[in-house]
Amino acid sequence: MKSIITLPASSQALAFDGEPSDAELDAIEREMPLIVAEVDLLDVEIALLDRPVTELDAQRLRRRRRRVLAVRRDLTNRATVQSGGAV
């Protein structure tokens, strides 16, 4: 049987206070439009789970899907521009 030896915790592990860092909060803030668009899409999908889809429902679903794609495109383009872009 092997013995388990505990190693001393690093100073970074001790400094963790359970809260997100400023960089993590900034990343969440940048992605907030995508989060909201995905939640809106999920709301529509949940509403359509237990009933037949009408033409109006299908239109709402398509509109939410297009919104998610547009926000993803915008975030990707913004990240590409900030990182210097591709050749």
Coordinates of C-alpha atoms in Angstrom, one line a residue:
M1 CA 0.0 0.0 0.0
K2 CA 1.4 3.4 -1.0
S3 CA 1.2 6.3 1.4
I4 CA -0.3 9.6 0.4
I5 CA 1.8 12.6 1.0
T6 CA 0.2 16.0 1.0
L7 CA 2.1 18.8 -0.7
P8 CA 2.1 22.3 0.6
A9 CA -0.4 24.5 -1.1
S10 CA 0.9 27.1 -3.5
S11 CA 0.5 30.8 -2.8
Q12 CA -1.9 31.1 -5.7
A13 CA -4.2 28.4 -4.3
L14 CA -4.2 30.2 -0.9
A15 CA -5.0 33.5 -2.6
F16 CA -8.2 32.2 -4.3
D17 CA -11.2 33.8 -2.6
G18 CA -13.9 32.2 -4.6
E19 CA -14.7 35.3 -6.6
P20 CA -14.0 35.7 -10.4
S21 CA -11.0 37.8 -11.3
D22 CA -11.3 41.1 -13.2
A23 CA -10.2 39.4 -16.4
E24 CA -12.9 36.8 -16.0
L25 CA -15.5 39.4 -15.3
D26 CA -14.4 41.3 -18.4
A27 CA -14.8 38.2 -20.5
I28 CA -18.3 37.6 -19.1
E29 CA -19.2 41.2 -19.9
R30 CA -17.9 40.8 -23.5
E31 CA -19.9 37.6 -24.0
M32 CA -23.1 38.9 -22.3
P33 CA -25.0 39.6 -25.6
L34 CA -24.4 36.0 -26.7
I35 CA -25.5 34.7 -23.3
V36 CA -28.7 36.7 -23.6
A37 CA -29.4 35.6 -27.2
E38 CA -28.9 31.9 -26.2
V39 CA -31.2 32.2 -23.2
D40 CA -33.9 33.8 -25.5
L41 CA -33.4 30.9 -28.0
L42 CA -33.7 28.4 -25.1
D43 CA -36.9 30.1 -23.9
V44 CA -38.5 29.6 -27.3
E45 CA -37.3 26.0 -27.6
I46 CA -38.7 25.2 -24.2
A47 CA -42.1 26.8 -25.1
L48 CA -42.3 24.6 -28.2
L49 CA -41.6 21.3 -26.4
D50 CA -45.2 20.3 -25.6
R51 CA -47.2 21.8 -28.5
P52 CA -47.3 21.7 -32.3
V53 CA -45.2 24.3 -33.9
T54 CA -47.2 26.9 -35.8
E55 CA -45.9 29.2 -38.5
L56 CA -45.5 32.0 -36.0
D57 CA -43.6 29.7 -33.6
A58 CA -41.3 28.6 -36.4
Q59 CA -40.7 32.3 -37.3
R60 CA -39.8 33.1 -33.7
L61 CA -37.5 30.1 -33.6
R62 CA -35.7 31.1 -36.8
R63 CA -35.4 34.7 -35.6
R64 CA -33.8 33.6 -32.3
R65 CA -31.4 31.3 -34.1
R66 CA -30.3 34.0 -36.5
R67 CA -29.8 36.3 -33.6
V68 CA -27.5 33.8 -31.9
L69 CA -25.5 33.4 -35.1
A70 CA -25.2 37.1 -35.6
V71 CA -24.0 37.7 -32.1
R72 CA -21.5 34.9 -32.4
R73 CA -20.2 36.4 -35.7
D74 CA -19.9 39.8 -34.1
L75 CA -17.9 38.4 -31.1
T76 CA -15.6 36.4 -33.4
N77 CA -15.0 39.4 -35.7
R78 CA -14.3 41.6 -32.6
A79 CA -11.8 39.0 -31.2
T80 CA -10.1 38.7 -34.6
V81 CA -9.7 42.5 -34.9
Q82 CA -8.4 42.8 -31.3
S83 CA -5.9 40.0 -31.8
G84 CA -4.4 41.6 -34.9
G85 CA -6.5 39.8 -37.5
A86 CA -5.6 37.0 -39.9
V87 CA -3.7 37.1 -43.2

